[in-house]
């Protein structure tokens, strides 16, 4: 896939051809990665606390 000046690229795009000049058009809070992280945190629910402090006994 090739891109030209003015084309949008996603975070994590790999560049193998030379230097780039990029302009951020979205806040990190609104990124796809932030959405995935939010979904993962919601899926973990209360399990995160038990992972940090395993039951003793």
Coordinates of N, CA, C and O in Angstrom, one line a residue:
X1 N 0.8 -1.2 0.0 CA 0.0 0.0 0.0 C 0.9 1.2 0.0 O 1.8 1.4 0.8
X2 N 0.6 2.2 -0.9 CA 1.4 3.4 -0.9 C 0.5 4.6 -0.5 O -0.7 4.5 -0.7
X3 N 1.1 5.6 0.1 CA 0.4 6.8 0.4 C 1.1 8.0 -0.2 O 2.3 8.0 -0.5
X4 N 0.3 9.0 -0.4 CA 0.8 10.3 -0.9 C 0.6 11.4 0.0 O -0.1 11.2 1.1
X5 N 1.2 12.5 -0.3 CA 1.0 13.7 0.6 C -0.5 14.0 0.8 O -1.3 14.0 -0.2
X6 N -0.8 14.2 2.0 CA -2.2 14.5 2.4 C -3.1 13.3 2.8 O -4.2 13.4 3.3
X7 N -2.5 12.1 2.5 CA -3.3 10.8 2.9 C -3.2 10.6 4.4 O -2.3 11.0 5.0
X8 N -4.3 10.1 4.9 CA -4.3 9.7 6.3 C -3.6 8.4 6.6 O -3.7 7.5 5.7
X9 N -2.9 8.3 7.7 CA -2.3 7.0 8.0 C -2.6 6.7 9.5 O -2.9 7.6 10.3
X10 N -2.7 5.5 9.8 CA -3.1 5.0 11.2 C -1.9 4.9 12.0 O -0.7 4.7 11.5
X11 N -2.0 5.0 13.3 CA -0.9 4.7 14.3 C -0.4 3.3 14.0 O -1.1 2.4 13.7
X12 N 0.9 3.2 14.1 CA 1.5 1.9 13.9 C 1.9 1.6 12.4 O 2.4 0.6 12.1
X13 N 1.6 2.6 11.5 CA 2.0 2.4 10.1 C 3.5 2.3 10.0 O 4.2 3.1 10.6
X14 N 3.9 1.4 9.2 CA 5.4 1.1 9.0 C 5.9 1.9 7.8 O 5.3 1.8 6.7
X15 N 6.9 2.6 7.9 CA 7.5 3.4 6.8 C 8.9 2.8 6.5 O 9.8 2.8 7.4
X16 N 9.1 2.3 5.3 CA 10.4 1.8 4.9 C 11.1 2.6 3.9 O 12.1 2.1 3.4
X17 N 10.6 3.7 3.5 CA 11.1 4.4 2.3 C 11.9 5.7 2.7 O 12.6 6.2 1.8
X18 N 11.8 6.3 3.9 CA 12.5 7.5 4.2 C 11.8 8.3 5.2 O 10.8 7.9 5.8
X19 N 12.2 9.6 5.4 CA 11.6 10.4 6.4 C 10.2 10.9 6.1 O 9.8 11.0 4.9
X20 N 9.4 11.1 7.1 CA 8.1 11.5 7.0 C 7.8 12.8 7.8 O 8.5 13.0 8.8
X21 N 6.9 13.6 7.4 CA 6.4 14.7 8.3 C 5.0 14.4 8.5 O 4.2 14.3 7.5
X22 N 4.6 14.3 9.8 CA 3.2 13.9 10.1 C 2.6 15.0 10.9 O 3.2 15.7 11.7
X23 N 1.2 15.1 10.8 CA 0.5 16.0 11.6 C -0.6 15.2 12.3 O -1.4 14.4 11.7
X24 N -0.6 15.3 13.7 CA -1.6 14.6 14.5 C -3.0 15.2 14.2 O -3.1 16.5 14.3
X25 N -4.0 14.5 13.9 CA -5.3 15.0 13.7 C -6.3 14.5 14.7 O -7.5 14.9 14.6
X26 N -5.9 13.7 15.6 CA -6.8 13.2 16.7 C -6.1 13.2 18.0 O -4.9 13.0 18.1
X27 N -6.9 13.3 19.1 CA -6.3 13.2 20.4 C -6.1 11.8 20.7 O -6.9 10.9 20.3
X28 N -5.1 11.4 21.5 CA -4.9 10.1 21.9 C -6.1 9.4 22.6 O -6.3 8.2 22.5
X29 N -6.8 10.2 23.3 CA -8.0 9.7 24.0 C -9.1 9.2 23.0 O -9.9 8.3 23.4
X30 N -9.0 9.6 21.8 CA -10.0 9.2 20.8 C -9.5 8.2 19.8 O -10.1 7.9 18.8
X31 N -8.3 7.6 20.1 CA -7.7 6.7 19.2 C -8.3 5.3 19.3 O -8.9 4.9 20.3
X32 N -8.0 4.5 18.3 CA -8.4 3.1 18.3 C -7.8 2.3 19.4 O -8.4 1.5 20.0
X33 N -6.5 2.6 19.6 CA -5.8 1.9 20.7 C -6.4 2.3 22.1 O -6.6 1.4 22.9
X34 N -6.8 3.5 22.3 CA -7.5 3.9 23.6 C -8.8 3.1 23.7 O -9.2 2.7 24.8
X35 N -9.5 3.0 22.6 CA -10.8 2.2 22.6 C -10.6 0.8 23.0 O -11.3 0.2 23.8
X36 N -9.5 0.1 22.4 CA -9.2 -1.3 22.8 C -8.8 -1.4 24.2 O -9.2 -2.3 24.9
X37 N -8.0 -0.5 24.7 CA -7.6 -0.5 26.1 C -8.8 -0.4 27.0 O -8.9 -1.1 28.0
X38 N -9.7 0.5 26.7 CA -10.9 0.7 27.5 C -11.8 -0.6 27.5 O -12.3 -1.0 28.6
X39 N -11.9 -1.3 26.4 CA -12.6 -2.5 26.3 C -11.9 -3.6 27.2 O -12.6 -4.4 27.8
X40 N -10.6 -3.6 27.1 CA -9.9 -4.6 27.9 C -10.0 -4.4 29.4 O -10.3 -5.3 30.2
X41 N -10.0 -3.1 29.8 CA -10.2 -2.8 31.2 C -11.6 -3.1 31.7 O -11.8 -3.7 32.8
X42 N -12.6 -2.9 30.8 CA -13.9 -3.2 31.2 C -14.1 -4.7 31.3 O -14.8 -5.2 32.2
X43 N -13.5 -5.5 30.4 CA -13.6 -6.9 30.4 C -12.9 -7.5 31.7 O -13.4 -8.5 32.2
X44 N -11.8 -6.9 32.1 CA -11.2 -7.4 33.3 C -12.0 -7.2 34.5 O -12.0 -8.0 35.5
X45 N -12.8 -6.1 34.6 CA -13.6 -5.9 35.7 C -12.9 -5.9 37.0 O -11.9 -5.2 37.2
X46 N -13.3 -6.8 38.0 CA -12.7 -6.8 39.3 C -11.5 -7.8 39.3 O -10.8 -7.9 40.3
X47 N -11.1 -8.4 38.2 CA -10.0 -9.3 38.2 C -8.7 -8.6 38.4 O -7.7 -9.2 38.8
X48 N -8.6 -7.4 38.0 CA -7.3 -6.6 38.1 C -6.8 -6.6 39.5 O -5.6 -6.7 39.8
X49 N -7.7 -6.3 40.4 CA -7.3 -6.3 41.9 C -6.8 -7.6 42.4 O -5.8 -7.6 43.1
X50 N -7.4 -8.7 42.0 CA -7.0 -10.0 42.4 C -5.6 -10.4 41.8 O -4.9 -11.1 42.4
X51 N -5.4 -9.9 40.7 CA -4.1 -10.1 40.0 C -3.0 -9.4 40.8 O -1.9 -9.9 40.9
X52 N -3.2 -8.2 41.3 CA -2.2 -7.4 42.0 C -2.0 -8.0 43.4 O -0.9 -7.9 43.9
X53 N -3.1 -8.5 44.0 CA -3.0 -8.9 45.4 C -3.6 -10.4 45.4 O -4.8 -10.5 45.8
X54 N -2.8 -11.4 45.1 CA -3.4 -12.7 45.0 C -3.8 -13.2 46.4 O -3.2 -12.7 47.4
X55 N -4.8 -14.0 46.5 CA -5.2 -14.5 47.8 C -4.2 -15.3 48.5 O -3.4 -16.0 47.9
X56 N -4.1 -15.1 49.8 CA -3.1 -15.8 50.6 C -3.8 -17.0 51.3 O -4.9 -17.0 51.7
X57 N -3.0 -18.1 51.5 CA -3.6 -19.2 52.2 C -3.1 -20.4 51.9 O -2.6 -21.3 51.6

